[in-house]
CSV table of C-alpha atoms in Angstrom, one decimal:
chain,number,residue,atom,x,y,z
A,1,MET,CA,-5.2,-6.2,-29.7
A,2,SER,CA,-3.9,-7.0,-26.2
A,3,GLU,CA,-5.9,-8.3,-23.5
A,4,TRP,CA,-4.1,-6.7,-20.6
A,5,THR,CA,-4.8,-3.4,-19.2
A,6,SER,CA,-2.1,-2.6,-16.7
A,7,THR,CA,1.4,-3.8,-16.4
A,8,VAL,CA,3.3,-4.6,-13.0
A,9,GLY,CA,7.2,-3.9,-13.1
A,10,ALA,CA,9.8,-6.7,-12.2
A,11,GLY,CA,10.5,-4.8,-9.0
A,12,GLN,CA,7.2,-4.1,-7.8
A,13,LEU,CA,6.1,-7.8,-8.2
A,14,ALA,CA,9.3,-9.1,-6.5
A,15,ARG,CA,8.2,-6.5,-3.4
A,16,LEU,CA,4.7,-8.3,-3.2
A,17,LEU,CA,5.8,-11.4,-3.3
A,18,GLY,CA,8.5,-10.6,-0.6
A,19,SER,CA,6.2,-9.3,1.8
A,20,GLN,CA,4.1,-12.0,1.5
A,21,GLU,CA,6.8,-14.5,1.9
A,22,ALA,CA,8.6,-12.7,4.7
A,23,ALA,CA,5.5,-13.5,6.7
A,24,SER,CA,5.0,-17.6,5.3
A,25,GLY,CA,7.9,-18.9,7.0
A,26,ARG,CA,10.0,-21.5,5.5
A,27,ARG,CA,7.7,-23.2,2.6
A,28,ARG,CA,7.8,-26.6,1.3
A,29,GLY,CA,8.2,-27.8,-2.3
A,30,PRO,CA,9.7,-26.9,-5.4
A,31,ALA,CA,10.7,-23.3,-6.0
A,32,TYR,CA,8.3,-22.7,-8.9
A,33,ARG,CA,5.2,-23.8,-7.0
A,34,ALA,CA,6.1,-21.2,-4.2
A,35,LEU,CA,6.2,-18.6,-7.1
A,36,ALA,CA,2.9,-19.8,-8.6
A,37,ASP,CA,1.3,-20.2,-5.4
A,38,GLY,CA,2.4,-16.6,-4.3
A,39,ILE,CA,1.1,-15.0,-7.6
A,40,ARG,CA,-2.2,-16.8,-7.3
A,41,LEU,CA,-2.8,-15.6,-4.0
A,42,LEU,CA,-1.7,-11.7,-4.7
A,43,VAL,CA,-4.4,-12.2,-7.6
A,44,LEU,CA,-6.9,-13.7,-5.3
A,45,GLU,CA,-6.3,-10.9,-2.7
A,46,GLY,CA,-6.7,-8.6,-5.2
A,47,ARG,CA,-3.4,-7.0,-4.7
A,48,LEU,CA,-2.2,-7.9,-8.2
A,49,PRO,CA,-5.1,-6.6,-10.6
A,50,VAL,CA,-6.6,-8.9,-13.2
A,51,ALA,CA,-5.5,-8.4,-16.7
A,52,ALA,CA,-2.2,-7.1,-15.4
A,53,ARG,CA,0.8,-8.0,-17.7
A,54,LEU,CA,3.4,-9.7,-16.0
A,55,PRO,CA,7.1,-8.7,-16.7
A,56,ALA,CA,9.1,-11.0,-19.2
A,57,GLU,CA,10.4,-14.5,-17.6
A,58,ARG,CA,14.1,-13.2,-17.8
A,59,GLU,CA,13.2,-10.0,-16.0
A,60,LEU,CA,11.5,-11.2,-13.4
A,61,ALA,CA,13.8,-14.0,-12.9
A,62,ALA,CA,16.6,-11.4,-12.1
A,63,ALA,CA,14.5,-9.5,-9.8
A,64,LEU,CA,13.9,-12.3,-7.7
A,65,ALA,CA,17.4,-14.1,-7.8
A,66,VAL,CA,16.0,-17.5,-9.4
A,67,SER,CA,16.4,-19.3,-12.7
A,68,ARG,CA,14.5,-18.2,-15.8
A,69,THR,CA,13.5,-21.9,-15.5
A,70,THR,CA,11.8,-21.6,-12.6
A,71,VAL,CA,9.9,-18.6,-13.9
A,72,ALA,CA,8.9,-20.0,-17.0
A,73,THR,CA,7.4,-23.6,-15.1
A,74,ALA,CA,5.8,-21.3,-12.4
A,75,PHE,CA,4.1,-19.3,-15.4
A,76,GLU,CA,3.0,-22.8,-17.3
A,77,SER,CA,1.5,-24.0,-13.7
A,78,LEU,CA,-0.2,-20.9,-13.4
A,79,ARG,CA,-1.7,-20.8,-17.0
A,80,ALA,CA,-3.0,-24.6,-16.4
A,81,ASP,CA,-4.7,-23.1,-13.7
A,82,GLY,CA,-6.3,-20.5,-15.3
A,83,PHE,CA,-4.6,-17.7,-13.4
A,84,LEU,CA,-2.5,-16.6,-16.4
A,85,ARG,CA,-3.0,-16.2,-20.3
A,86,SER,CA,-0.4,-15.8,-23.1
A,87,ARG,CA,-0.1,-14.6,-26.5
A,88,ARG,CA,3.3,-14.4,-28.5
A,89,GLY,CA,4.1,-10.9,-28.6
A,90,SER,CA,1.7,-9.5,-26.1
A,91,GLY,CA,3.2,-11.3,-23.0
A,92,SER,CA,1.6,-12.9,-20.2
A,93,TRP,CA,-0.9,-11.3,-18.0
A,94,THR,CA,-2.9,-12.2,-14.9
A,95,ALA,CA,-6.5,-13.7,-15.0
A,96,VAL,CA,-9.1,-16.0,-13.1
A,97,PRO,CA,-10.4,-19.0,-14.1
A,98,ALA,CA,-14.0,-19.2,-15.7
A,99,GLY,CA,-16.8,-19.5,-12.8
A,100,ARG,CA,-14.7,-17.5,-10.3
A,101,ALA,CA,-15.9,-13.8,-9.1
A,102,LEU,CA,-13.5,-10.8,-9.7
A,103,PRO,CA,-11.3,-10.5,-6.7
A,104,ALA,CA,-11.2,-7.1,-4.8
A,105,ARG,CA,-9.6,-5.4,-1.7
A,106,GLY,CA,-12.2,-7.1,0.5
A,107,LEU,CA,-14.9,-9.8,1.9
A,108,ASP,CA,-18.4,-9.8,0.7
A,109,PRO,CA,-21.0,-9.6,3.5
A,110,LEU,CA,-21.7,-13.2,4.2
A,111,PRO,CA,-25.2,-13.9,2.8
A,112,PRO,CA,-27.8,-14.5,6.0
A,113,GLU,CA,-28.5,-17.9,4.5
A,114,ALA,CA,-24.8,-19.0,4.9
A,115,GLY,CA,-24.6,-18.0,8.7
A,116,GLY,CA,-25.2,-21.8,9.8
A,117,THR,CA,-22.3,-23.1,8.2
A,118,THR,CA,-19.4,-19.7,8.0
A,119,ILE,CA,-18.5,-17.9,10.7
A,120,ASP,CA,-18.4,-14.2,9.4
A,121,LEU,CA,-15.5,-12.2,10.7
A,122,GLY,CA,-14.8,-10.3,7.8
A,123,CYS,CA,-17.4,-7.4,8.6
A,124,ALA,CA,-17.1,-5.4,12.2
A,125,GLN,CA,-20.7,-5.4,12.3
A,126,LEU,CA,-23.5,-6.5,14.8
A,127,PRO,CA,-27.1,-6.8,14.1
A,128,ALA,CA,-29.8,-4.2,14.6
A,129,PRO,CA,-30.3,-3.2,18.6
A,130,GLU,CA,-34.1,-4.0,19.1
A,131,PRO,CA,-36.5,-2.7,19.7
A,132,TRP,CA,-34.9,0.7,19.1
A,133,LEU,CA,-34.7,0.3,15.4
A,134,SER,CA,-38.1,-0.8,14.9
A,135,ARG,CA,-39.6,2.0,17.3
A,136,ALA,CA,-37.4,4.4,15.0
A,137,PHE,CA,-39.0,3.5,11.6
A,138,GLN,CA,-42.5,3.2,13.3
A,139,ALA,CA,-41.8,6.9,14.4
A,140,ALA,CA,-40.6,7.9,11.2
A,141,LEU,CA,-43.4,6.3,9.5
A,142,GLY,CA,-45.6,8.9,11.5
A,143,SER,CA,-43.6,11.8,10.4
A,144,LEU,CA,-43.5,10.6,6.7
A,145,PRO,CA,-46.7,12.4,5.7
A,146,GLN,CA,-45.2,15.8,6.8
A,147,ALA,CA,-42.3,14.9,4.6
A,148,ALA,CA,-44.1,13.9,1.9
A,149,ARG,CA,-45.9,16.9,1.0
A,150,THR,CA,-42.8,18.3,0.0
A,151,HIS,CA,-40.5,17.6,-3.2
A,152,GLY,CA,-38.5,15.1,-1.3
A,153,ASP,CA,-35.4,16.5,-2.6
A,154,PHE,CA,-32.7,17.4,0.4
A,155,PRO,CA,-29.3,17.6,-1.2
A,156,ALA,CA,-28.2,18.7,2.8
A,157,GLY,CA,-30.0,16.2,4.4
A,158,LEU,CA,-33.6,16.8,6.2
A,159,PRO,CA,-33.3,19.7,8.6
A,160,ALA,CA,-34.7,18.2,11.4
A,161,LEU,CA,-31.7,15.7,11.2
A,162,ARG,CA,-29.0,18.1,10.6
A,163,ALA,CA,-30.3,20.2,13.5
A,164,ALA,CA,-30.3,17.1,16.0
A,165,LEU,CA,-26.6,16.2,15.0
A,166,ALA,CA,-25.7,20.1,15.5
A,167,ASP,CA,-27.0,19.9,18.7
A,168,ARG,CA,-25.0,16.8,19.5
A,169,TYR,CA,-21.9,18.4,18.6
A,170,THR,CA,-22.3,21.2,20.6
A,171,GLU,CA,-23.1,18.9,23.5
A,172,ARG,CA,-19.6,17.6,23.1
A,173,GLY,CA,-17.7,20.9,23.1
A,174,VAL,CA,-18.0,22.0,19.3
A,175,PRO,CA,-20.4,24.8,18.9
A,176,THR,CA,-22.1,23.7,15.7
A,177,MET,CA,-25.0,25.1,13.5
A,178,PRO,CA,-27.2,23.3,11.3
A,179,GLU,CA,-25.5,25.0,8.1
A,180,GLN,CA,-22.3,23.0,9.1
A,181,ILE,CA,-23.9,19.6,8.6
A,182,MET,CA,-24.4,17.8,5.4
A,183,ILE,CA,-25.9,14.1,5.8
A,184,THR,CA,-24.7,11.7,3.3
A,185,THR,CA,-25.2,8.3,2.3
A,186,GLY,CA,-23.3,6.4,5.2
A,187,ALA,CA,-19.6,7.6,6.1
A,188,MET,CA,-18.3,6.1,2.9
A,189,GLY,CA,-20.4,8.8,0.7
A,190,ALA,CA,-19.1,11.5,2.8
A,191,VAL,CA,-15.4,10.5,2.0
A,192,GLY,CA,-16.6,10.1,-1.6
A,193,ALA,CA,-17.6,13.5,-1.6
A,194,ILE,CA,-14.5,15.1,0.1
A,195,CYS,CA,-12.2,13.6,-2.0
A,196,ARG,CA,-13.7,14.3,-5.2
A,197,MET,CA,-13.8,18.5,-4.0
A,198,PHE,CA,-10.0,18.3,-2.7
A,199,ALA,CA,-8.0,15.6,-3.8
A,200,PRO,CA,-8.7,15.2,-7.8
A,201,ALA,CA,-6.9,12.5,-9.8
A,202,GLY,CA,-3.1,12.5,-8.9
A,203,GLU,CA,-3.4,14.6,-5.6
A,204,ARG,CA,-1.5,13.1,-2.4
A,205,VAL,CA,-3.3,11.8,0.4
A,206,ALA,CA,-1.8,10.9,3.6
A,207,VAL,CA,-3.0,7.9,5.4
A,208,GLU,CA,-2.6,5.9,8.5
A,209,GLN,CA,-0.7,2.3,8.0
A,210,PRO,CA,-3.0,0.8,8.7
A,211,SER,CA,-6.0,2.2,7.9
A,212,TYR,CA,-9.4,1.4,7.1
A,213,ALA,CA,-9.5,-1.1,3.7
A,214,ASN,CA,-12.8,0.4,2.1
A,215,VAL,CA,-11.4,4.2,2.4
A,216,LEU,CA,-8.2,3.1,0.9
A,217,GLN,CA,-9.7,1.5,-1.9
A,218,LEU,CA,-11.9,4.5,-2.5
A,219,PHE,CA,-8.6,6.8,-2.8
A,220,ARG,CA,-6.9,4.3,-4.9
A,221,GLU,CA,-10.4,4.2,-7.4
A,222,ALA,CA,-9.9,7.9,-7.4
A,223,GLY,CA,-6.8,8.2,-8.4
A,224,ALA,CA,-5.2,9.7,-5.3
A,225,ARG,CA,-1.3,9.0,-4.6
A,226,LEU,CA,-1.2,7.6,-1.3
A,227,VAL,CA,1.4,8.4,1.3
A,228,PRO,CA,1.3,6.0,4.1
A,229,VAL,CA,2.3,7.1,7.7
A,230,PRO,CA,3.2,4.4,10.3
A,231,MET,CA,1.0,4.0,13.4
A,232,GLY,CA,3.0,3.8,16.8
A,233,ASP,CA,3.3,0.7,18.4
A,234,GLY,CA,0.3,-1.2,20.2
A,235,LEU,CA,-2.5,1.0,21.2
A,236,SER,CA,-0.2,4.3,21.2
A,237,GLY,CA,-2.0,5.8,18.3
A,238,TRP,CA,-0.3,8.4,15.9
A,239,ASP,CA,3.6,8.9,16.0
A,240,LEU,CA,3.5,12.4,15.6
A,241,PRO,CA,7.0,13.4,14.7
A,242,VAL,CA,6.5,11.2,11.4
A,243,TRP,CA,3.3,12.8,10.9
A,244,ARG,CA,4.7,16.2,11.0
A,245,HIS,CA,8.0,15.1,9.0
A,246,VAL,CA,5.4,13.9,6.2
A,247,LEU,CA,3.1,16.8,6.4
A,248,ALA,CA,6.0,19.0,5.9
A,249,GLU,CA,7.6,16.9,3.0
A,250,ALA,CA,5.2,15.5,1.1
A,251,SER,CA,2.4,18.5,1.7
A,252,PRO,CA,-0.7,16.1,0.8
A,253,ARG,CA,-4.2,17.6,-0.1
A,254,LEU,CA,-5.7,15.6,2.2
A,255,ALA,CA,-5.1,13.0,5.1
A,256,TYR,CA,-7.7,10.7,6.7
A,257,VAL,CA,-7.3,9.5,10.1
A,258,VAL,CA,-9.4,7.6,12.8
A,259,ALA,CA,-8.6,9.2,16.0
A,260,ASP,CA,-11.2,7.5,18.0
A,261,TYR,CA,-10.8,3.8,18.4
A,262,HIS,CA,-9.0,3.4,15.0
A,263,ASN,CA,-9.9,0.4,12.4
A,264,PRO,CA,-8.0,-2.0,12.3
A,265,THR,CA,-5.9,-1.1,15.4
A,266,GLY,CA,-8.4,0.3,18.2
A,267,ALA,CA,-6.0,2.9,19.1
A,268,LEU,CA,-7.2,6.0,20.7
A,269,ALA,CA,-5.3,9.2,19.8
A,270,ASP,CA,-5.0,11.6,23.2
A,271,ASP,CA,-5.6,15.2,23.1
A,272,GLU,CA,-1.9,16.0,22.7
A,273,ARG,CA,-1.7,14.0,19.6
A,274,ARG,CA,-4.7,15.6,18.2
A,275,ARG,CA,-3.7,19.1,18.9
A,276,GLY,CA,-0.3,18.3,17.4
A,277,LEU,CA,-1.7,16.7,14.2
A,278,ILE,CA,-4.0,19.5,13.5
A,279,ALA,CA,-1.2,22.2,14.1
A,280,ALA,CA,0.9,20.2,11.5
A,281,ALA,CA,-1.7,20.1,8.8
A,282,ARG,CA,-2.5,23.7,9.3
A,283,ALA,CA,1.1,24.7,8.5
A,284,SER,CA,1.0,22.4,5.4
A,285,GLY,CA,-2.0,23.4,4.0
A,286,THR,CA,-3.7,19.9,4.5
A,287,VAL,CA,-7.3,19.3,5.0
A,288,LEU,CA,-7.8,16.4,7.7
A,289,ILE,CA,-10.9,13.9,7.5
A,290,ALA,CA,-11.3,12.9,11.0
A,291,ASP,CA,-13.5,9.8,10.9
A,292,GLU,CA,-15.8,9.2,13.9
A,293,THR,CA,-17.6,6.4,12.9
A,294,MET,CA,-16.5,4.7,16.2
A,295,VAL,CA,-16.7,7.3,18.6
A,296,ASP,CA,-19.5,6.3,20.5
A,297,LEU,CA,-18.1,2.8,21.0
A,298,GLY,CA,-16.1,3.4,24.1
A,299,LEU,CA,-16.2,0.4,26.2
A,300,ASP,CA,-13.9,1.1,29.2
A,301,PRO,CA,-13.1,4.2,31.3
A,302,VAL,CA,-10.3,6.4,29.9
A,303,PRO,CA,-8.1,7.7,32.5
A,304,GLY,CA,-8.3,11.6,32.6
A,305,GLY,CA,-11.6,11.4,30.6
A,306,ARG,CA,-12.0,10.9,26.8
A,307,PRO,CA,-10.5,13.0,24.2
A,308,ARG,CA,-11.9,16.1,22.8
A,309,PRO,CA,-13.1,15.8,19.1
A,310,MET,CA,-10.8,16.6,16.6
A,311,ALA,CA,-12.9,19.8,15.8
A,312,ALA,CA,-12.5,21.2,19.0
A,313,PHE,CA,-8.8,21.6,18.2
A,314,ASP,CA,-9.5,23.3,14.8
A,315,HIS,CA,-10.0,26.6,16.3
A,316,GLY,CA,-9.9,28.4,12.9
A,317,GLY,CA,-12.6,26.0,11.2
A,318,SER,CA,-10.8,25.5,8.1
A,319,THR,CA,-8.5,22.3,8.4
A,320,VAL,CA,-10.9,19.5,9.9
A,321,ILE,CA,-14.0,17.9,8.1
A,322,THR,CA,-15.5,15.6,10.7
A,323,ILE,CA,-17.5,12.5,9.3
A,324,GLY,CA,-19.8,10.5,11.1
A,325,SER,CA,-22.2,7.5,10.6
A,326,ALA,CA,-25.1,5.7,12.2
A,327,SER,CA,-23.5,2.4,10.7
A,328,LYS,CA,-21.5,1.3,13.7
A,329,ALA,CA,-23.3,2.9,16.6
A,330,ILE,CA,-26.8,1.6,15.5
A,331,TRP,CA,-27.1,-0.6,12.2
A,332,ALA,CA,-25.3,-0.7,8.9
A,333,GLY,CA,-28.5,-1.1,7.1
A,334,LEU,CA,-29.5,2.7,7.9
A,335,ARG,CA,-26.9,3.9,5.5
A,336,ILE,CA,-27.0,7.0,6.8
A,337,GLY,CA,-23.7,9.2,7.6
A,338,TRP,CA,-22.8,12.9,8.1
A,339,LEU,CA,-20.1,15.5,7.9
A,340,ARG,CA,-19.4,18.8,10.0
A,341,ALA,CA,-17.3,21.3,8.3
A,342,ALA,CA,-17.3,25.2,7.5
A,343,PRO,CA,-20.3,26.6,6.0
A,344,GLU,CA,-18.7,27.7,3.0
A,345,VAL,CA,-17.4,24.0,2.6
A,346,ILE,CA,-21.0,22.5,3.1
A,347,ARG,CA,-22.3,24.7,0.3
A,348,ARG,CA,-20.0,23.6,-1.9
A,349,LEU,CA,-20.4,19.8,-1.4
A,350,VAL,CA,-24.0,20.5,-1.7
A,351,ALA,CA,-23.7,22.1,-5.1
A,352,ALA,CA,-21.6,19.3,-6.2
A,353,ARG,CA,-24.2,16.7,-5.2
A,354,ALA,CA,-26.1,17.5,-8.0
A,355,TRP,CA,-24.3,15.1,-10.5
A,356,ALA,CA,-23.5,12.6,-7.6
A,357,ASP,CA,-26.3,10.8,-5.5
A,358,LEU,CA,-28.9,14.0,-5.2
A,359,GLY,CA,-29.8,12.9,-1.9
A,360,SER,CA,-30.1,10.4,1.0
A,361,PRO,CA,-33.5,8.4,1.7
A,362,VAL,CA,-36.1,10.7,3.4
A,363,MET,CA,-37.4,7.5,5.7
A,364,GLU,CA,-33.9,6.6,7.2
A,365,GLN,CA,-32.8,10.1,8.2
A,366,LEU,CA,-36.3,10.5,9.6
A,367,ALA,CA,-35.5,7.3,11.9
A,368,VAL,CA,-31.9,8.7,12.9
A,369,ALA,CA,-33.8,12.0,13.9
A,370,TRP,CA,-35.8,10.3,16.0
A,371,LEU,CA,-33.4,8.1,17.9
A,372,LEU,CA,-31.1,11.0,18.3
A,373,THR,CA,-33.7,13.6,19.5
A,374,GLU,CA,-36.1,11.0,21.5
A,375,GLY,CA,-33.7,9.0,23.7
A,376,GLY,CA,-33.5,5.9,21.8
A,377,TRP,CA,-29.8,6.8,20.4
A,378,ALA,CA,-28.3,6.4,24.2
A,379,GLU,CA,-30.2,3.6,25.1
A,380,ALA,CA,-29.2,1.6,21.9
A,381,LEU,CA,-25.9,2.7,22.7
A,382,ASP,CA,-25.8,1.1,25.9
A,383,GLU,CA,-27.1,-2.1,24.9
A,384,ARG,CA,-24.7,-2.1,21.8
A,385,ARG,CA,-21.7,-1.2,24.3
A,386,ALA,CA,-22.6,-4.0,26.7
A,387,GLU,CA,-23.1,-6.5,24.0
A,388,LEU,CA,-19.6,-5.1,22.4
A,389,ARG,CA,-18.0,-5.9,26.0
A,390,GLY,CA,-19.0,-9.7,26.3
A,391,HIS,CA,-17.8,-10.4,22.7
A,392,ARG,CA,-14.9,-8.9,23.6
A,393,ALA,CA,-14.2,-11.0,26.7
A,394,ASP,CA,-15.1,-14.3,24.9
A,395,VAL,CA,-13.1,-13.5,21.5
A,396,VAL,CA,-9.8,-12.7,23.3
A,397,ALA,CA,-10.2,-15.6,25.7
A,398,ALA,CA,-10.7,-18.0,22.5
A,399,LEU,CA,-7.7,-16.6,20.6
A,400,ARG,CA,-5.4,-16.8,23.7
A,401,ASP,CA,-6.4,-20.2,24.5
A,402,ARG,CA,-6.0,-21.7,21.0
A,403,LEU,CA,-3.6,-19.4,19.3
A,404,PRO,CA,-1.0,-18.5,22.1
A,405,GLY,CA,1.3,-17.6,19.6
A,406,TRP,CA,-0.6,-14.7,18.3
A,407,GLU,CA,-0.1,-11.0,19.5
A,408,PHE,CA,-2.6,-8.3,20.0
A,409,ALA,CA,-3.4,-5.4,22.4
A,410,VAL,CA,-7.1,-5.2,23.7
A,411,PRO,CA,-8.4,-1.9,22.8
A,412,SER,CA,-10.6,0.1,25.0
A,413,GLY,CA,-13.2,0.4,22.6
A,414,GLY,CA,-14.4,0.0,18.9
A,415,MET,CA,-14.9,-3.6,17.2
A,416,THR,CA,-11.8,-4.9,16.3
A,417,LEU,CA,-8.6,-6.8,17.3
A,418,TRP,CA,-5.5,-6.1,15.2
A,419,VAL,CA,-3.7,-9.4,15.4
A,420,ARG,CA,0.2,-10.3,14.8
A,421,THR,CA,-0.3,-14.2,13.5
A,422,GLY,CA,3.0,-15.7,14.9
A,423,GLY,CA,4.9,-15.2,11.7
A,424,LEU,CA,2.4,-16.9,9.6
A,425,SER,CA,1.0,-15.2,6.1
A,426,GLY,CA,-2.3,-13.3,7.3
A,427,SER,CA,-3.5,-13.6,3.5
A,428,ARG,CA,-2.9,-17.6,3.6
A,429,ILE,CA,-4.7,-18.1,6.9
A,430,ALA,CA,-7.8,-16.1,5.3
A,431,GLU,CA,-7.5,-18.2,2.3
A,432,ALA,CA,-7.3,-21.5,4.6
A,433,GLY,CA,-9.9,-19.9,7.1
A,434,GLU,CA,-12.6,-19.7,4.3
A,435,ARG,CA,-12.2,-23.3,3.4
A,436,LEU,CA,-12.6,-24.2,7.2
A,437,GLY,CA,-15.8,-22.1,7.7
A,438,VAL,CA,-14.4,-19.0,9.0
A,439,ARG,CA,-13.9,-15.3,7.3
A,440,VAL,CA,-11.1,-13.1,8.5
A,441,ALA,CA,-9.7,-10.0,6.6
A,442,SER,CA,-6.0,-10.1,5.8
A,443,GLY,CA,-3.7,-7.7,7.4
A,444,PRO,CA,-2.5,-6.3,3.6
A,445,ARG,CA,-6.0,-5.3,3.1
A,446,PHE,CA,-5.3,-2.4,5.8
A,447,GLY,CA,-2.2,-1.6,4.3
A,448,VAL,CA,-0.3,0.4,1.3
A,449,ASP,CA,1.6,-1.6,-1.0
A,450,GLY,CA,1.5,-5.2,0.4
A,451,ALA,CA,2.1,-4.2,3.8
A,452,PHE,CA,1.1,-6.2,7.0
A,453,GLU,CA,1.2,-9.9,5.8
A,454,GLY,CA,1.6,-10.8,9.0
A,455,TYR,CA,-1.4,-9.7,10.9
A,456,VAL,CA,-5.3,-10.5,10.2
A,457,ARG,CA,-8.2,-8.3,11.7
A,458,VAL,CA,-10.5,-9.7,14.2
A,459,PRO,CA,-13.7,-8.1,14.9
A,460,PHE,CA,-15.2,-9.3,18.1
A,461,VAL,CA,-18.8,-9.5,16.9
A,462,VAL,CA,-19.3,-13.0,17.9
A,463,GLY,CA,-19.7,-14.5,21.5
A,464,GLY,CA,-19.9,-17.2,23.5
A,465,PRO,CA,-19.6,-20.7,21.7
A,466,VAL,CA,-19.5,-19.0,18.4
A,467,ALA,CA,-16.2,-17.0,19.3
A,468,ALA,CA,-14.6,-20.4,20.5
A,469,GLU,CA,-15.6,-22.5,17.5
A,470,ALA,CA,-14.3,-19.2,15.3
A,471,ALA,CA,-11.1,-19.4,17.3
A,472,ASP,CA,-10.6,-23.6,16.8
A,473,ARG,CA,-11.2,-22.7,12.8
A,474,LEU,CA,-8.6,-20.1,12.8
A,475,ALA,CA,-6.0,-22.3,14.9
A,476,ALA,CA,-6.9,-25.0,12.4
A,477,ALA,CA,-6.3,-22.8,9.3
A,478,ALA,CA,-2.8,-21.7,11.0
A,479,ASP,CA,-2.0,-25.2,11.4
A,480,LEU,CA,-2.4,-25.8,7.4
A,481,VAL,CA,-0.3,-22.5,6.8
A,482,ALA,CA,2.4,-23.7,9.2
A,483,GLY,CA,2.3,-27.2,7.7
A,484,GLY,CA,2.4,-25.7,4.1
A,485,ALA,CA,-0.6,-27.2,2.6
A,486,ALA,CA,-3.1,-24.2,2.4
A,487,GLY,CA,-4.6,-25.0,-0.8
A,488,ILE,CA,-3.9,-21.9,-2.2
A,489,GLY,CA,-6.5,-20.4,-5.1
A,490,LEU,CA,-9.5,-22.5,-3.4
A,491,ALA,CA,-11.2,-19.4,-1.9
A,492,THR,CA,-12.8,-16.5,-3.9
A,493,PRO,CA,-12.7,-13.5,-1.7
A,494,ALA,CA,-14.3,-10.5,-3.1
A,495,GLY,CA,-16.8,-7.4,-2.2
A,496,TYR,CA,-15.7,-5.1,0.7
A,497,ILE,CA,-14.9,-5.0,4.3
A,498,SER,CA,-16.8,-3.3,7.0
């Protein structure tokens, strides 16, 4: 019985290695070592699955235009290090050495006890705003007895929270009834519910390129066929002609977009692009998921005023499903998200929830309802924005001082910088950085098919001396990569990106 569970073709592996090498610059050492290091890094990044059968040596040598001896020697090196296993008649397949966590496409949140030694730039999250979070839970505890007299099962969410969110959308210019709101377990719960309903395995889903890493992986795990649509340059947002072409040609069932302070680029789509994208989606029969998790994190004035919500341009109400969350605005530990859609869509999603997670925690819903209705939400956001403005200034200054060859545009909101790493491999910088005490997410985690090797995402979630130290460690990691001494294979990335 074979021990591999999937296969990777010679052409596919050559493309993955090529995208990685294009951002690595000239590499030192023999060709077999570069090949072995490249395959090892793909495994550690999660872009090459564990237990994936590799192509035969002769086939891979032809695809890479190297000698078969080079491939054979690289495979032998990988076997010696525990990253490859082979059996006569079954070929060779990827593995991880004993004692390592299986790689995935993100980073585990850094345990709080490790915060003294490692600076965590892998997750775009901040500590809770106090005293607002504690006050919200104290108020929720006071409201709990009334909720506790019920069965506690609210598949659509607590009525009070649904009403508060409906009022909030109405105030933003999108008239909404509570029947158009469903509470979910975080924004990811909302995306998962929509994906299960609208895009079963094999359906096409259009996504921005780059896009939010966790959502890309959710779609992959669901068996969706991802259709990447390149973002415009810098902070210009969507390339609308490209979107029109892709939607018309591919007719994807779903499209996932982040119009408000895009993760990872920070772009903010204007009204014209929003209106145009919705018109194109309506014409192709595509349902748009509009992710508004960053919508409250505008840090600078927008010339001409903030764009209207995506749903404001969906006059028929059947094209846009909006998702939101308290995770970025308030605290990730709340795990309360929501979606806004037509009432009939909400009814179908609620009915389907019976075999998913049944409902979201009542205490957390009570806390978020208090924040929205008693004023704590606005006050907490004011503090959050002020904190982010300071962190953004510190991180930008530190990167420009220590890494002047790195390029990025400073967004007017959100939590992240999308950084071009001066021709170096973002994956190798992330790996070297882990050894040096700074965690950062590499570009390919946010792309489809190995794109963005020359990027890293840097959240501005630290400030002051910590921001300066993080930049120092990233600069040291970049020096290691530039010198060809990144120490491939010593880091163990796993988990998720926020």
